[in-house]
Short mmCIF file of C-alpha atoms in Angstrom, two decimals:
data_model
loop_
_atom_site.label_atom_id
_atom_site.label_comp_id
_atom_site.label_asym_id
_atom_site.label_seq_id
_atom_site.Cartn_x
_atom_site.Cartn_y
_atom_site.Cartn_z
CA MET A 23 130.27 121.48 102.34
CA ASP A 24 134.00 120.72 102.64
CA ALA A 25 135.50 117.59 104.20
CA GLU A 26 136.27 119.27 107.52
CA THR A 27 132.73 120.59 107.87
CA GLU A 28 131.31 117.17 106.98
CA MET A 29 133.45 115.54 109.66
CA LYS A 30 132.20 118.05 112.24
CA THR A 31 128.65 117.32 111.10
CA ILE A 32 128.91 113.56 111.66
CA LEU A 33 130.62 114.09 115.03
CA PHE A 34 127.79 116.42 116.03
CA TYR A 35 125.29 113.78 114.85
CA HIS A 36 126.82 111.07 117.03
CA LEU A 37 127.14 113.47 119.97
CA PHE A 38 123.48 114.44 119.57
CA LEU A 39 122.45 110.76 119.58
CA LEU A 40 124.56 110.07 122.68
CA ILE A 41 123.08 113.01 124.60
CA GLY A 42 119.58 111.96 123.55
CA ILE A 43 120.16 108.40 124.78
CA ILE A 44 121.56 109.57 128.12
CA ALA A 45 118.70 112.03 128.61
CA GLY A 46 116.07 109.47 127.69
CA LEU A 47 117.69 106.47 129.38
CA PRO A 48 114.92 105.90 131.97
CA VAL A 49 112.25 105.88 129.26
CA ILE A 50 114.37 103.71 126.95
CA LEU A 51 115.04 101.16 129.71
CA ALA A 52 111.35 101.06 130.64
CA ARG A 53 110.30 100.43 127.04
CA VAL A 54 112.92 97.70 126.60
CA LEU A 55 112.07 95.95 129.86
CA THR A 56 108.33 96.03 129.25
CA SER A 57 108.51 94.90 125.63
CA PRO A 58 109.44 91.26 124.92
CA ARG A 59 110.04 92.20 121.29
CA ARG A 60 112.60 94.89 122.18
CA ARG A 61 114.23 92.75 124.88
CA ALA A 62 114.81 90.03 122.33
CA THR A 63 116.61 92.29 119.87
CA VAL A 64 118.25 95.17 121.75
CA LEU A 65 121.62 93.47 122.40
CA GLN A 66 121.78 92.20 118.84
CA ARG A 67 121.04 95.64 117.41
CA MET A 68 123.74 97.14 119.63
CA GLY A 69 126.25 94.76 118.06
CA ILE A 70 126.89 92.87 121.31
CA THR A 71 125.36 89.44 120.67
CA ALA A 72 124.46 87.22 117.68
CA LEU A 73 127.03 88.87 115.42
CA PRO A 74 127.35 87.70 111.81
CA PRO A 75 130.31 85.40 111.12
CA ARG A 76 133.58 86.97 110.07
CA ARG A 77 134.28 87.15 106.37
CA LYS A 78 136.38 84.26 105.12
CA PRO A 79 139.79 85.21 103.65
CA GLY A 80 139.80 85.48 99.89
CA ARG A 81 136.02 85.57 99.53
CA GLY A 82 133.83 88.50 98.59
CA ARG A 83 130.62 89.45 100.35
CA ILE A 84 127.42 91.41 99.70
CA TRP A 85 125.33 93.00 102.43
CA VAL A 86 121.61 93.43 101.71
CA HIS A 87 119.42 95.28 104.23
CA ALA A 88 115.62 95.56 104.42
CA LEU A 89 113.72 97.40 107.15
CA SER A 90 110.67 95.21 107.78
CA VAL A 91 108.26 92.72 106.21
CA GLY A 92 107.35 94.65 103.05
CA GLU A 93 110.95 95.49 102.24
CA VAL A 94 112.08 91.92 102.93
CA ILE A 95 109.48 90.58 100.49
CA SER A 96 110.65 93.13 97.89
CA SER A 97 114.25 91.99 98.34
CA VAL A 98 113.61 88.28 97.64
CA PRO A 99 113.99 88.42 93.82
CA LEU A 100 116.98 90.75 94.24
CA VAL A 101 118.82 88.35 96.56
CA LYS A 102 118.13 85.39 94.29
CA ALA A 103 119.37 87.35 91.25
CA MET A 104 122.53 88.32 93.11
CA ARG A 105 123.26 84.69 93.89
CA GLU A 106 123.23 84.00 90.15
CA ARG A 107 125.11 87.17 89.17
CA PHE A 108 127.76 86.91 91.91
CA PRO A 109 128.12 83.19 92.70
CA ASP A 110 131.45 83.70 94.50
CA GLN A 111 130.14 86.47 96.77
CA PRO A 112 127.77 85.15 99.46
CA VAL A 113 125.01 87.46 100.68
CA CYS A 114 124.62 88.63 104.28
CA PHE A 115 121.13 89.87 105.06
CA SER A 116 119.89 92.19 107.83
CA ALA A 117 116.46 93.40 108.93
CA SER A 118 115.49 95.96 111.55
CA THR A 119 112.24 94.56 112.94
CA ARG A 120 111.47 91.20 114.47
CA THR A 121 108.71 90.50 111.95
CA GLY A 122 111.05 91.44 109.12
CA PHE A 123 113.74 89.14 110.52
CA GLU A 124 111.31 86.22 110.78
CA THR A 125 110.07 86.83 107.23
CA ALA A 126 113.67 86.83 105.99
CA ARG A 127 114.31 83.59 107.84
CA GLN A 128 111.30 81.95 106.17
CA ARG A 129 112.01 83.20 102.65
CA LEU A 130 115.78 83.66 102.41
CA GLU A 131 117.57 81.48 104.95
CA LYS A 132 118.73 79.04 102.25
CA ASP A 133 119.94 81.87 100.01
CA VAL A 134 122.10 83.84 102.45
CA GLU A 135 125.31 83.14 104.35
CA ALA A 136 124.24 85.07 107.44
CA LEU A 137 121.04 86.64 108.77
CA PHE A 138 121.21 89.26 111.53
CA TYR A 139 119.58 92.36 112.98
CA PHE A 140 120.55 95.75 111.58
CA PRO A 141 122.52 97.76 114.18
CA TYR A 142 121.34 100.93 115.85
CA ASP A 143 123.02 103.93 114.23
CA LEU A 144 125.46 104.28 117.13
CA LEU A 145 129.15 104.67 116.40
CA PHE A 146 130.34 101.53 118.21
CA SER A 147 127.40 99.39 117.01
CA VAL A 148 127.82 100.31 113.37
CA ARG A 149 131.60 99.88 113.41
CA ARG A 150 131.38 96.50 115.09
CA ILE A 151 128.91 95.11 112.55
CA VAL A 152 130.64 96.61 109.51
CA LYS A 153 133.98 95.21 110.69
CA ARG A 154 132.41 91.74 111.01
CA VAL A 155 130.59 91.76 107.67
CA GLN A 156 133.26 93.54 105.59
CA PRO A 157 131.10 93.66 102.45
CA ASP A 158 132.37 94.52 98.98
CA PHE A 159 129.22 96.58 98.63
CA MET A 160 125.90 97.11 100.41
CA VAL A 161 122.34 97.28 99.07
CA ILE A 162 119.58 98.99 101.07
CA VAL A 163 116.09 98.06 99.88
CA GLU A 164 113.51 100.88 99.73
CA THR A 165 114.24 103.59 102.34
CA ASP A 166 116.15 103.07 105.57
CA ILE A 167 118.73 105.85 105.60
CA TRP A 168 121.13 106.25 108.54
CA PRO A 169 123.89 108.90 108.41
CA GLY A 170 126.24 107.06 110.78
CA LEU A 171 126.21 103.90 108.69
CA LEU A 172 126.73 105.79 105.43
CA TRP A 173 129.69 107.75 106.84
CA GLU A 174 131.27 104.55 108.16
CA MET A 175 130.87 102.77 104.82
CA ASP A 176 132.23 105.80 102.97
CA SER A 177 135.27 105.94 105.24
CA ARG A 178 136.00 102.31 104.27
CA SER A 179 135.35 102.97 100.54
CA ILE A 180 132.43 100.51 100.52
CA PRO A 181 129.76 101.49 97.94
CA VAL A 182 126.16 101.66 99.17
CA PHE A 183 123.24 101.32 96.76
CA LEU A 184 119.69 102.45 97.61
CA VAL A 185 117.29 100.38 95.49
CA ASN A 186 113.55 100.09 94.90
CA THR A 187 113.24 103.29 96.86
CA ARG A 188 110.36 105.70 97.20
CA LEU A 189 110.23 109.23 98.56
CA SER A 190 106.78 110.63 99.30
CA GLN A 191 106.10 114.35 99.19
CA LYS A 192 105.72 114.32 102.98
CA SER A 193 109.10 112.63 103.53
CA PHE A 194 110.73 114.90 100.96
CA THR A 195 109.44 117.98 102.77
CA GLY A 196 110.79 116.63 106.06
CA TYR A 197 114.24 115.88 104.64
CA ARG A 198 114.39 119.24 102.91
CA ARG A 199 114.10 121.09 106.22
CA PHE A 200 117.58 119.76 107.03
CA GLY A 201 118.86 120.16 103.48
CA SER A 202 122.33 121.51 104.24
CA LEU A 203 122.95 118.77 106.82
CA LEU A 204 121.49 115.86 104.85
CA ARG A 205 122.84 116.76 101.41
CA PRO A 206 126.26 115.13 102.13
CA VAL A 207 124.43 112.04 103.41
CA PHE A 208 122.49 111.50 100.17
CA ARG A 209 125.59 112.18 98.08
CA ARG A 210 127.31 109.20 99.71
CA PHE A 211 125.15 106.67 97.89
CA ALA A 212 126.95 105.05 94.96
CA ARG A 213 123.60 104.74 93.17
CA VAL A 214 119.98 105.57 94.01
CA CYS A 215 117.39 103.48 92.15
CA PRO A 216 113.91 104.98 92.68
CA GLN A 217 110.64 103.46 91.53
CA SER A 218 109.37 106.48 89.56
CA ARG A 219 110.36 109.75 87.92
CA ALA A 220 108.71 111.71 90.73
CA ASP A 221 110.84 109.88 93.30
CA ALA A 222 113.94 110.46 91.18
CA GLU A 223 113.28 114.20 91.00
CA ARG A 224 112.88 114.46 94.77
CA PHE A 225 116.17 112.65 95.37
CA ARG A 226 117.86 114.99 92.89
CA LYS A 227 116.57 118.01 94.80
CA LEU A 228 117.98 116.51 98.01
CA GLY A 229 121.47 116.49 96.55
CA VAL A 230 121.86 113.16 94.76
CA PRO A 231 123.79 113.82 91.51
CA PRO A 232 121.64 113.00 88.44
CA GLU A 233 124.27 110.59 87.12
CA LYS A 234 123.82 108.47 90.25
CA ILE A 235 120.05 108.08 89.78
CA ILE A 236 118.63 105.14 87.81
CA ILE A 237 114.86 104.62 87.65
CA THR A 238 114.21 100.87 87.92
CA GLY A 239 110.50 100.57 88.74
CA ASN A 240 109.25 98.36 91.57
CA ILE A 241 111.18 95.11 91.98
CA LYS A 242 108.36 93.79 94.16
CA PHE A 243 106.60 92.95 90.88
CA ASP A 244 109.51 90.66 89.93
CA GLN A 245 108.34 88.06 92.43
CA PRO A 246 107.88 84.62 90.85
CA VAL A 247 104.23 83.59 90.95
CA GLU A 248 103.33 79.95 91.29
CA PRO A 249 100.17 79.26 89.23
CA LEU A 250 97.29 77.53 91.00
CA SER A 251 96.35 74.06 89.84
CA ALA A 252 92.87 73.32 88.50
CA THR A 253 92.05 71.58 91.78
CA GLU A 254 93.14 74.61 93.82
CA LEU A 255 91.17 76.98 91.60
CA GLU A 256 88.04 74.87 91.95
CA SER A 257 88.46 74.69 95.73
CA LEU A 258 88.89 78.48 95.90
CA ARG A 259 85.81 79.03 93.72
CA GLN A 260 83.69 76.83 95.95
CA ARG A 261 84.88 78.46 99.19
CA LEU A 262 84.05 81.90 97.83
CA ARG A 263 80.78 80.67 96.28
CA ILE A 264 81.67 82.01 92.84
CA ASP A 265 79.54 80.87 89.93
CA PRO A 266 81.70 79.15 87.24
CA ASP A 267 80.36 81.48 84.52
CA ARG A 268 81.18 84.72 86.35
CA ARG A 269 84.19 86.83 85.53
CA ILE A 270 86.20 88.03 88.51
CA ILE A 271 88.52 91.03 88.78
CA VAL A 272 90.90 91.10 91.75
CA ALA A 273 92.26 94.49 92.82
CA GLY A 274 94.80 94.16 95.61
CA SER A 275 96.04 96.97 97.88
CA THR A 276 93.98 99.69 96.21
CA HIS A 277 94.16 103.35 97.16
CA GLU A 278 91.43 105.97 97.23
CA GLY A 279 89.95 106.52 93.77
CA GLU A 280 91.52 103.47 92.15
CA GLU A 281 88.46 101.25 92.51
CA THR A 282 86.40 103.86 90.65
CA ILE A 283 88.93 103.83 87.81
CA LEU A 284 88.78 100.03 87.75
CA ALA A 285 84.97 100.00 87.65
CA GLU A 286 84.93 102.49 84.74
CA ALA A 287 87.49 100.42 82.82
CA PHE A 288 85.41 97.30 83.43
CA GLN A 289 82.27 98.99 82.08
CA HIS A 290 84.09 99.91 78.87
#
């Protein structure tokens, strides 16, 4: 797809969004007015209120974005590592959901220069936020891909990195239906860092050049773990009525079939 065709594609995308908003305005207004959660964030996500502070002259900036609670938690070790790696470039952090925003406030407020809601992928909203943040580069944690944002960042020569990302077979099939339209979108990432080889292969098939793909595993496992004290362990044992001589295996967030595998490994 040449540059002229790509420009027509993004213009069509924004026109399609605008027509959809106009056509669905009664429903959109009803949902906003009847939802305290949406009322509290809609103006911020449109780039009208609670904008991040302007970038200070002579200082760099990094923009990290996470969709909701899970992605925010995954981003914590990344943000802390960036503070050490780029001490002269403060981090601005955005989240899309109210729960994600509150989680970021609890876990990252001391580590970031600004915390704000991610804008809707509308032309004026995206431009207003990008102009305020003016990052040297942007990091999107896991998968929150918006064509309008990527085109705007590309037009300003701002690299965007997609990290700790996953792409299920279902999502891959959905994206592939619009392959010719979405291929230029995926190519705009400076780097894509998937969690596994399977994810990497799916991104490659969607148009991401192999040299831009780096498999990094799951950064959620890089979270620092504070060990429990002997007093806390004893209190936990008593609350759960666990005999001191029993061995305990904890399997968190298991999927179908994994508990069977764990039981067989335990028996061996």
